Amino acid sequence: MEITRAKSFKAERAWGAKDIANMNGITTRLHWTDQPYKWHINDGEEVFVVLDGQVTMFYKEEGMEQSVLLEVGDIFFASIGTEHVAHPVGKARILVIESEGSV
């Protein structure tokens, strides 16, 4: 058993993470960042939950770039093949649930 206080978590580098759980090849990780990630497509599906801060999520839909501002409590679901990139607005803490080894 372990309790993690997301608001007090800070990594040594942008997108540094604390492993929360690995359940049958599905990982749950708490990320801290103050820098954008990179455009990518995951090997599987991804659930992205903003726990602290704000994140502008850019994604491509039918070849067109879109964006949405995610706030605390918002959830972004990337289905297989969804190209996306997260840009925090300042500092953010994010819970990511995805297949083990995903980009």
PDB file of C-alpha atoms in Angstrom:
ATOM      1  CA  MET A   1       0.000   0.000   0.000  1.00  0.00           C
ATOM      2  CA  GLU A   2       1.268   3.457  -0.824  1.00  0.00           C
ATOM      3  CA  ILE A   3      -0.183   6.951  -0.853  1.00  0.00           C
ATOM      4  CA  THR A   4       1.165   9.477  -3.346  1.00  0.00           C
ATOM      5  CA  ARG A   5       0.490  13.177  -2.892  1.00  0.00           C
ATOM      6  CA  ALA A   6       0.500  14.305  -6.509  1.00  0.00           C
ATOM      7  CA  LYS A   7       0.698  18.027  -5.693  1.00  0.00           C
ATOM      8  CA  SER A   8       4.026  17.565  -3.887  1.00  0.00           C
ATOM      9  CA  PHE A   9       5.672  15.381  -6.564  1.00  0.00           C
ATOM     10  CA  LYS A  10       8.487  16.998  -8.549  1.00  0.00           C
ATOM     11  CA  ALA A  11      10.852  15.196 -10.882  1.00  0.00           C
ATOM     12  CA  GLU A  12      14.479  16.129 -11.507  1.00  0.00           C
ATOM     13  CA  ARG A  13      13.733  16.769 -15.185  1.00  0.00           C
ATOM     14  CA  ALA A  14      10.773  17.521 -17.416  1.00  0.00           C
ATOM     15  CA  TRP A  15       8.576  14.455 -17.933  1.00  0.00           C
ATOM     16  CA  GLY A  16      10.319  12.633 -15.114  1.00  0.00           C
ATOM     17  CA  ALA A  17       7.963  10.084 -13.591  1.00  0.00           C
ATOM     18  CA  LYS A  18       7.079   8.101 -10.516  1.00  0.00           C
ATOM     19  CA  ASP A  19       5.872   4.592 -11.269  1.00  0.00           C
ATOM     20  CA  ILE A  20       2.586   4.041  -9.460  1.00  0.00           C
ATOM     21  CA  ALA A  21       1.567   0.603 -10.741  1.00  0.00           C
ATOM     22  CA  ASN A  22       2.065  -1.995 -13.441  1.00  0.00           C
ATOM     23  CA  MET A  23      -0.995  -4.192 -13.825  1.00  0.00           C
ATOM     24  CA  ASN A  24      -0.737  -6.896 -16.482  1.00  0.00           C
ATOM     25  CA  GLY A  25       1.438  -4.739 -18.752  1.00  0.00           C
ATOM     26  CA  ILE A  26      -0.532  -1.515 -18.237  1.00  0.00           C
ATOM     27  CA  THR A  27       1.501   1.166 -16.458  1.00  0.00           C
ATOM     28  CA  THR A  28       0.265   4.048 -14.364  1.00  0.00           C
ATOM     29  CA  ARG A  29       2.814   6.820 -13.926  1.00  0.00           C
ATOM     30  CA  LEU A  30       2.763  10.259 -12.342  1.00  0.00           C
ATOM     31  CA  HIS A  31       4.669  12.793 -14.453  1.00  0.00           C
ATOM     32  CA  TRP A  32       5.915  16.266 -13.549  1.00  0.00           C
ATOM     33  CA  THR A  33       6.843  18.689 -16.296  1.00  0.00           C
ATOM     34  CA  ASP A  34       7.322  22.304 -17.204  1.00  0.00           C
ATOM     35  CA  GLN A  35       8.326  21.611 -20.831  1.00  0.00           C
ATOM     36  CA  PRO A  36       6.495  20.275 -23.905  1.00  0.00           C
ATOM     37  CA  TYR A  37       6.832  16.602 -24.809  1.00  0.00           C
ATOM     38  CA  LYS A  38       7.342  15.536 -28.449  1.00  0.00           C
ATOM     39  CA  TRP A  39       4.864  14.606 -31.150  1.00  0.00           C
ATOM     40  CA  HIS A  40       4.279  10.869 -30.899  1.00  0.00           C
ATOM     41  CA  ILE A  41       1.931   7.973 -31.521  1.00  0.00           C
ATOM     42  CA  ASN A  42       1.650   5.393 -28.755  1.00  0.00           C
ATOM     43  CA  ASP A  43       1.831   1.657 -29.399  1.00  0.00           C
ATOM     44  CA  GLY A  44      -1.565   1.320 -27.728  1.00  0.00           C
ATOM     45  CA  GLU A  45      -4.205   3.467 -26.121  1.00  0.00           C
ATOM     46  CA  GLU A  46      -3.332   6.177 -23.585  1.00  0.00           C
ATOM     47  CA  VAL A  47      -5.297   7.856 -20.818  1.00  0.00           C
ATOM     48  CA  PHE A  48      -3.866  11.261 -19.814  1.00  0.00           C
ATOM     49  CA  VAL A  49      -5.275  12.942 -16.666  1.00  0.00           C
ATOM     50  CA  VAL A  50      -4.294  16.450 -15.531  1.00  0.00           C
ATOM     51  CA  LEU A  51      -3.897  16.404 -11.751  1.00  0.00           C
ATOM     52  CA  ASP A  52      -2.303  19.821 -11.281  1.00  0.00           C
ATOM     53  CA  GLY A  53      -1.807  22.769 -13.639  1.00  0.00           C
ATOM     54  CA  GLN A  54      -2.957  23.127 -17.227  1.00  0.00           C
ATOM     55  CA  VAL A  55      -1.854  21.394 -20.415  1.00  0.00           C
ATOM     56  CA  THR A  56      -2.543  22.328 -24.012  1.00  0.00           C
ATOM     57  CA  MET A  57      -2.904  19.045 -25.879  1.00  0.00           C
ATOM     58  CA  PHE A  58      -2.235  19.190 -29.599  1.00  0.00           C
ATOM     59  CA  TYR A  59      -3.453  16.275 -31.690  1.00  0.00           C
ATOM     60  CA  LYS A  60      -4.070  15.416 -35.316  1.00  0.00           C
ATOM     61  CA  GLU A  61      -7.488  14.375 -36.523  1.00  0.00           C
ATOM     62  CA  GLU A  62      -7.909  13.475 -40.185  1.00  0.00           C
ATOM     63  CA  GLY A  63      -4.554  15.150 -40.860  1.00  0.00           C
ATOM     64  CA  MET A  64      -5.604  18.454 -39.287  1.00  0.00           C
ATOM     65  CA  GLU A  65      -3.881  19.788 -36.169  1.00  0.00           C
ATOM     66  CA  GLN A  66      -6.294  20.520 -33.319  1.00  0.00           C
ATOM     67  CA  SER A  67      -5.752  21.631 -29.726  1.00  0.00           C
ATOM     68  CA  VAL A  68      -7.603  21.681 -26.445  1.00  0.00           C
ATOM     69  CA  LEU A  69      -6.740  23.238 -23.081  1.00  0.00           C
ATOM     70  CA  LEU A  70      -6.912  20.586 -20.364  1.00  0.00           C
ATOM     71  CA  GLU A  71      -7.444  21.698 -16.788  1.00  0.00           C
ATOM     72  CA  VAL A  72      -7.335  19.865 -13.450  1.00  0.00           C
ATOM     73  CA  GLY A  73      -9.579  16.824 -13.656  1.00  0.00           C
ATOM     74  CA  ASP A  74      -9.723  16.749 -17.457  1.00  0.00           C
ATOM     75  CA  ILE A  75      -8.976  13.464 -19.212  1.00  0.00           C
ATOM     76  CA  PHE A  76      -7.574  13.044 -22.730  1.00  0.00           C
ATOM     77  CA  PHE A  77      -7.938   9.603 -24.324  1.00  0.00           C
ATOM     78  CA  ALA A  78      -5.626   8.841 -27.235  1.00  0.00           C
ATOM     79  CA  SER A  79      -6.889   5.896 -29.247  1.00  0.00           C
ATOM     80  CA  ILE A  80      -4.438   3.761 -31.214  1.00  0.00           C
ATOM     81  CA  GLY A  81      -2.895   5.889 -33.968  1.00  0.00           C
ATOM     82  CA  THR A  82      -3.667   9.296 -32.416  1.00  0.00           C
ATOM     83  CA  GLU A  83      -0.674  11.582 -32.999  1.00  0.00           C
ATOM     84  CA  HIS A  84      -0.408  14.048 -30.119  1.00  0.00           C
ATOM     85  CA  VAL A  85       1.854  16.239 -28.004  1.00  0.00           C
ATOM     86  CA  ALA A  86       1.335  17.814 -24.580  1.00  0.00           C
ATOM     87  CA  HIS A  87       2.449  21.378 -23.809  1.00  0.00           C
ATOM     88  CA  PRO A  88       2.128  22.319 -20.131  1.00  0.00           C
ATOM     89  CA  VAL A  89       1.157  25.886 -19.273  1.00  0.00           C
ATOM     90  CA  GLY A  90       3.753  26.439 -16.543  1.00  0.00           C
ATOM     91  CA  LYS A  91       4.220  23.397 -14.291  1.00  0.00           C
ATOM     92  CA  ALA A  92       1.902  20.406 -14.464  1.00  0.00           C
ATOM     93  CA  ARG A  93       1.425  17.003 -12.896  1.00  0.00           C
ATOM     94  CA  ILE A  94      -0.145  14.360 -15.077  1.00  0.00           C
ATOM     95  CA  LEU A  95      -1.268  10.779 -14.536  1.00  0.00           C
ATOM     96  CA  VAL A  96      -0.629   8.624 -17.611  1.00  0.00           C
ATOM     97  CA  ILE A  97      -2.033   5.122 -18.060  1.00  0.00           C
ATOM     98  CA  GLU A  98      -0.691   3.195 -21.067  1.00  0.00           C
ATOM     99  CA  SER A  99       0.858  -0.047 -22.258  1.00  0.00           C
ATOM    100  CA  GLU A 100       4.225  -0.787 -20.710  1.00  0.00           C
ATOM    101  CA  GLY A 101       7.085   0.502 -22.874  1.00  0.00           C
ATOM    102  CA  SER A 102       4.972   3.018 -24.809  1.00  0.00           C
ATOM    103  CA  VAL A 103       6.659   6.208 -25.997  1.00  0.00           C
TER     104      VAL A 103
END
